[in-house]
Amino acid sequence: MGKKQPGKKAKHAPRDPAESRSAGAAAGHGAPLAPGVAYEGPEHFPSPDHSPSPDHSPSPDPPAPITPVPGAPGEKLDRRFYESELAQLQLELVKMQYWIKGTGFRMIVVFEGRDAAGKGGTIKRITEPLNPRGCRVVALGTPSDQQKTQWYFQRYVEHFPAAGEIVIFDRSWYNRAGVERVMGFCTEQEVEQFMRACPEFERMLVDSGILLLKYWFSVSDAEQESRFHDRIEDPMRRWKLSPMDLEARDRWEAFSQAKDAMFSHTNIPEAPWFTVEADDKRRARLNTIHHLLSKVPYQDMTPAAIKLPPRKSARAVERPPIGEQFFVPNRYP
């Protein structure tokens, strides 16, 4: 955070100093990938003899990256380098999913942060190579009248993973400590109750054997403003900018205070917060995926490639006339 981006004229200095702090450093759990270096490669992910600990505590981070990255520190990450690294990391995600399915491991990943901070893009890159039957994204809308009368965590619990599943929350129960609090959708008494209950709720999840990872995507106010303008100008992305986003835009400091209070109550050893510096989307995606992989004690359980046998001969069958079928017109002959 706060690094000068080409053509941006140092507009990335955050108005909220807390936004530039690393929750990983604050909690003593891992460090983000430095702007000028890259991870050392798949060989630094868990080896075949790395089995999960009984309490599923996070595995040690891989060694500090040393491979030089094209370009100067602070510049936008080179696209070709980014795509090459992403391909390697996505291959590791596939290996991780095979292991999760094979061992019955359960995993929840929570994505929170500022509007337009890049959460959705990172989630997309994580889920792209994975089997959707074993990896689900949950992005809940406004609670219904019935849900408003339920235990607050109830509508989220319904989506929790069974054995061998990964569930990714694109925003989560932390709405109560963030947008609901700032926008006045709940009372301060409800917020205080949430702050007391949430740590115990998450300890219960971890005690049950679920790996819970929580990521906060931090973006400077200047970069957020730039991304809002990009969305306005692009008809294909304009849907991403909601009236709520515009309302929240005027409450930057209030959201900063809410985030600080949330961290002070819920940054627990069993489920710490990890802050992702997200002014550069490419770096944010690589850093997050690399970190996520380092926290899962997986080994390569990818099935061996099979050899397709020759097709068995079949008896001739009479097919209906092709003229009886309807075809999509070929607009691109």
XYZ file of C-alpha atoms in Angstrom:
333
model
C 0.000 0.000 0.000
C 1.082 3.569 -0.526
C 3.545 2.738 -3.365
C 3.536 4.960 -6.410
C 1.934 3.342 -9.446
C 2.962 4.304 -13.007
C 0.763 7.088 -14.294
C -1.084 7.358 -10.976
C 1.045 10.197 -9.478
C 1.353 8.797 -5.978
C -2.399 8.855 -5.526
C -2.227 5.519 -3.743
C -1.323 6.913 -0.357
C -4.120 5.573 1.852
C -6.152 7.998 3.895
C -6.395 5.359 6.600
C -2.946 4.291 7.905
C -4.491 1.103 9.279
C -5.331 0.060 5.732
C -1.632 -0.327 4.941
C -0.845 -2.632 7.840
C -0.469 -6.357 7.305
C -2.752 -8.432 9.475
C -0.436 -11.360 8.884
C 2.423 -9.456 10.491
C 0.195 -8.202 13.281
C -0.967 -11.706 14.083
C 2.442 -13.267 13.530
C 1.197 -15.495 10.709
C 3.093 -15.250 7.454
C 4.144 -12.359 5.249
C 2.927 -11.129 1.872
C 4.964 -11.694 -1.254
C 7.261 -8.721 -1.727
C 6.655 -6.589 -4.837
C 10.072 -7.352 -6.306
C 10.206 -11.111 -5.806
C 8.232 -14.259 -6.521
C 7.759 -17.572 -4.766
C 10.420 -20.199 -5.350
C 8.154 -22.683 -7.066
C 5.864 -25.628 -6.429
C 8.672 -27.536 -4.702
C 8.146 -25.334 -1.661
C 4.571 -26.415 -1.149
C 3.845 -29.304 1.266
C 5.702 -32.484 0.442
C 4.078 -35.958 0.273
C 5.106 -36.742 3.843
C 3.494 -33.581 5.201
C 0.382 -34.832 6.958
C -2.165 -32.559 8.685
C -1.766 -31.914 12.378
C -4.569 -33.172 14.639
C -5.962 -29.677 15.180
C -5.517 -28.622 11.519
C -3.351 -25.699 12.613
C -1.920 -23.700 9.709
C 1.190 -25.196 8.155
C 4.399 -23.129 8.095
C 4.769 -20.609 5.308
C 7.067 -21.578 2.437
C 10.585 -20.085 2.425
C 10.926 -16.424 1.549
C 10.717 -15.959 -2.228
C 13.944 -15.103 -4.027
C 13.160 -15.339 -7.756
C 13.483 -11.888 -9.376
C 10.316 -10.394 -10.782
C 10.396 -8.379 -14.028
C 10.132 -4.633 -13.528
C 10.914 -2.334 -10.654
C 9.329 -2.754 -7.205
C 6.022 -0.909 -7.077
C 5.315 -1.181 -10.785
C 2.340 -3.155 -11.981
C 3.322 -6.799 -12.248
C 4.302 -7.879 -15.758
C 1.396 -9.671 -17.440
C 3.402 -12.535 -18.920
C 5.129 -13.182 -15.618
C 1.779 -12.991 -13.819
C 0.107 -15.458 -16.156
C 3.017 -17.894 -15.895
C 2.992 -17.780 -12.088
C -0.799 -18.040 -11.985
C -0.724 -21.185 -14.125
C 1.717 -22.835 -11.708
C -0.317 -21.841 -8.689
C -3.561 -23.051 -10.252
C -1.959 -26.425 -10.903
C -1.137 -26.587 -7.206
C -4.755 -25.686 -6.381
C -5.892 -28.708 -8.385
C -3.491 -30.945 -6.439
C -4.797 -29.427 -3.228
C -8.394 -30.188 -4.168
C -7.591 -33.802 -4.970
C -6.039 -34.117 -1.523
C -8.965 -32.386 0.189
C -11.434 -34.706 -1.506
C -9.334 -37.787 -0.817
C -8.828 -37.063 2.872
C -12.217 -35.557 3.721
C -10.613 -32.263 4.723
C -12.971 -29.293 5.190
C -12.056 -25.739 4.388
C -13.727 -22.326 4.622
C -12.168 -19.234 3.064
C -13.621 -15.829 3.948
C -13.034 -12.822 1.693
C -13.729 -9.394 3.130
C -12.490 -5.895 2.381
C -13.238 -2.607 0.727
C -15.529 -2.314 -2.260
C -13.601 -2.772 -5.530
C -10.611 -4.189 -3.638
C -10.328 -7.206 -5.934
C -11.983 -9.943 -3.894
C -14.105 -11.214 -6.781
C -11.200 -11.378 -9.211
C -9.100 -13.362 -6.765
C -11.958 -15.760 -6.040
C -12.393 -16.272 -9.775
C -8.719 -17.207 -10.203
C -8.920 -19.649 -7.295
C -12.038 -21.419 -8.523
C -11.211 -21.391 -12.265
C -9.286 -24.690 -12.302
C -11.236 -26.435 -9.547
C -14.075 -28.931 -9.739
C -17.215 -26.936 -8.835
C -18.717 -30.020 -7.202
C -16.109 -29.737 -4.472
C -15.589 -25.982 -4.350
C -18.507 -23.600 -3.881
C -18.666 -19.814 -3.747
C -21.261 -18.358 -1.392
C -22.294 -14.736 -1.911
C -25.473 -14.155 0.048
C -27.778 -11.239 -0.591
C -29.885 -9.252 1.816
C -31.448 -11.510 4.481
C -35.130 -12.271 4.114
C -37.694 -11.302 6.730
C -37.572 -14.867 8.033
C -33.778 -14.916 8.186
C -33.775 -11.677 10.143
C -35.563 -13.527 12.954
C -33.014 -16.385 13.000
C -29.782 -16.755 14.929
C -27.445 -14.382 13.110
C -24.978 -17.061 11.948
C -27.697 -19.495 10.881
C -27.957 -18.586 7.200
C -24.203 -18.934 6.811
C -23.959 -22.280 8.609
C -26.315 -23.774 6.030
C -23.538 -23.430 3.455
C -20.676 -24.904 5.470
C -18.607 -27.684 3.867
C -19.062 -31.399 4.226
C -16.100 -33.768 4.048
C -13.891 -33.095 1.036
C -15.341 -29.662 0.270
C -14.072 -26.095 -0.003
C -16.475 -23.213 0.605
C -15.483 -19.660 -0.270
C -17.484 -16.787 1.199
C -17.535 -13.641 -0.925
C -18.391 -11.538 2.105
C -19.634 -13.365 5.149
C -20.976 -13.068 8.674
C -18.618 -10.095 9.023
C -21.265 -7.967 7.321
C -22.546 -7.360 10.839
C -19.286 -5.709 11.935
C -18.830 -3.798 8.679
C -21.508 -2.649 6.282
C -24.442 -3.300 8.628
C -22.833 -1.300 11.398
C -21.672 1.617 9.251
C -24.882 1.880 7.240
C -27.102 1.612 10.308
C -28.709 -1.720 9.419
C -28.222 -3.058 12.930
C -28.025 -1.694 16.463
C -24.843 -1.170 18.476
C -26.149 -3.792 20.884
C -26.289 -6.295 18.010
C -22.744 -5.359 17.017
C -21.473 -5.859 20.569
C -23.217 -9.228 20.723
C -21.569 -10.196 17.431
C -18.120 -9.179 18.668
C -18.538 -11.408 21.703
C -20.015 -14.367 19.849
C -17.899 -14.410 16.693
C -14.588 -15.543 18.243
C -16.328 -18.390 20.068
C -18.252 -19.312 16.926
C -15.034 -19.525 14.915
C -13.228 -21.481 17.622
C -16.038 -24.030 17.407
C -15.466 -24.340 13.662
C -11.728 -24.845 14.080
C -12.238 -27.300 16.970
C -14.516 -29.346 14.711
C -11.646 -29.783 12.236
C -12.479 -27.063 9.706
C -9.627 -24.951 8.364
C -10.837 -21.337 8.461
C -8.881 -18.727 6.498
C -9.890 -15.056 6.617
C -8.578 -12.529 4.093
C -9.037 -8.771 4.219
C -8.409 -6.998 0.914
C -6.963 -3.560 1.548
C -7.038 -0.876 -1.135
C -6.220 2.821 -0.958
C -9.023 5.329 -1.347
C -7.407 6.743 -4.509
C -7.188 3.299 -6.129
C -10.761 2.526 -5.130
C -11.896 5.778 -6.711
C -10.033 4.880 -9.908
C -11.699 1.469 -10.048
C -15.115 3.001 -9.472
C -14.544 5.248 -12.495
C -13.416 2.245 -14.544
C -16.646 0.465 -13.692
C -18.752 3.461 -14.632
C -17.044 3.729 -18.008
C -17.247 0.012 -18.819
C -20.822 -1.189 -19.562
C -19.745 -4.791 -18.940
C -18.648 -3.982 -15.392
C -21.107 -1.266 -14.486
C -23.295 -3.775 -12.656
C -20.519 -4.116 -10.079
C -21.155 -0.583 -8.842
C -24.263 -0.594 -6.666
C -26.078 2.281 -4.954
C -24.750 0.854 -1.686
C -21.175 1.208 -2.968
C -21.782 4.866 -3.746
C -23.266 5.451 -0.313
C -20.358 3.674 1.360
C -17.912 5.767 -0.671
C -18.685 8.779 1.506
C -18.043 6.816 4.700
C -14.411 5.780 4.218
C -13.318 6.773 7.719
C -16.327 5.095 9.327
C -15.490 1.844 7.544
C -11.872 2.188 8.683
C -12.974 2.496 12.304
C -15.368 -0.437 11.932
C -12.603 -2.576 10.414
C -10.195 -1.713 13.236
C -12.790 -2.608 15.867
C -13.598 -5.855 14.039
C -9.934 -6.851 13.910
C -9.398 -6.069 17.586
C -12.180 -8.487 18.567
C -11.900 -11.239 15.946
C -8.193 -11.526 15.084
C -7.839 -14.682 17.170
C -4.947 -17.204 17.088
C -7.240 -19.986 15.908
C -8.454 -17.910 12.943
C -6.313 -14.810 12.368
C -6.947 -12.179 9.744
C -4.559 -11.953 6.801
C -4.426 -8.605 5.031
C -3.858 -8.566 1.268
C -2.339 -5.394 -0.137
C -4.534 -5.063 -3.219
C -3.646 -1.884 -5.101
C -2.025 -4.174 -7.695
C -4.617 -6.826 -8.527
C -2.110 -9.221 -10.086
C 0.160 -9.243 -7.061
C -2.838 -9.555 -4.757
C -4.081 -12.648 -6.600
C -0.709 -14.394 -6.639
C 0.029 -13.537 -3.016
C -3.357 -14.793 -1.838
C -3.233 -18.086 -3.727
C 0.349 -18.724 -2.651
C -0.581 -18.035 0.970
C -3.703 -20.181 0.831
C -1.699 -23.121 -0.529
C 0.856 -22.732 2.238
C -1.862 -23.179 4.864
C -3.165 -26.512 3.576
C -0.995 -29.561 4.393
C -1.778 -31.240 1.087
C 0.202 -33.699 -0.960
C -0.081 -34.582 -4.625
C -2.895 -37.111 -4.970
C -3.599 -36.395 -8.641
C -4.836 -39.605 -10.282
C -2.521 -41.182 -12.816
C -3.366 -40.534 -16.457
C -5.488 -43.277 -17.952
C -5.163 -44.805 -21.415
C -8.354 -44.771 -23.423
C -9.079 -48.260 -24.780
C -10.383 -48.698 -28.332
C -14.115 -48.128 -28.602
C -16.160 -51.263 -28.825
C -17.894 -51.799 -32.120
C -21.630 -51.185 -32.005
C -24.427 -52.408 -34.168
C -25.827 -50.025 -36.721
C -28.864 -48.071 -35.594
C -31.353 -46.072 -37.583
C -31.235 -42.376 -36.720
C -34.040 -39.873 -37.397
C -33.608 -37.577 -40.405
C -31.263 -34.700 -39.651
C -33.778 -32.302 -41.184
C -36.076 -32.861 -38.203
C -33.623 -31.145 -35.859
C -33.297 -27.460 -35.087
C -29.778 -25.984 -35.254
C -28.269 -22.791 -33.959
C -27.475 -20.661 -37.006
C -23.783 -20.484 -37.845
C -23.078 -16.756 -37.729
C -19.331 -17.298 -37.945
C -18.709 -19.540 -41.009
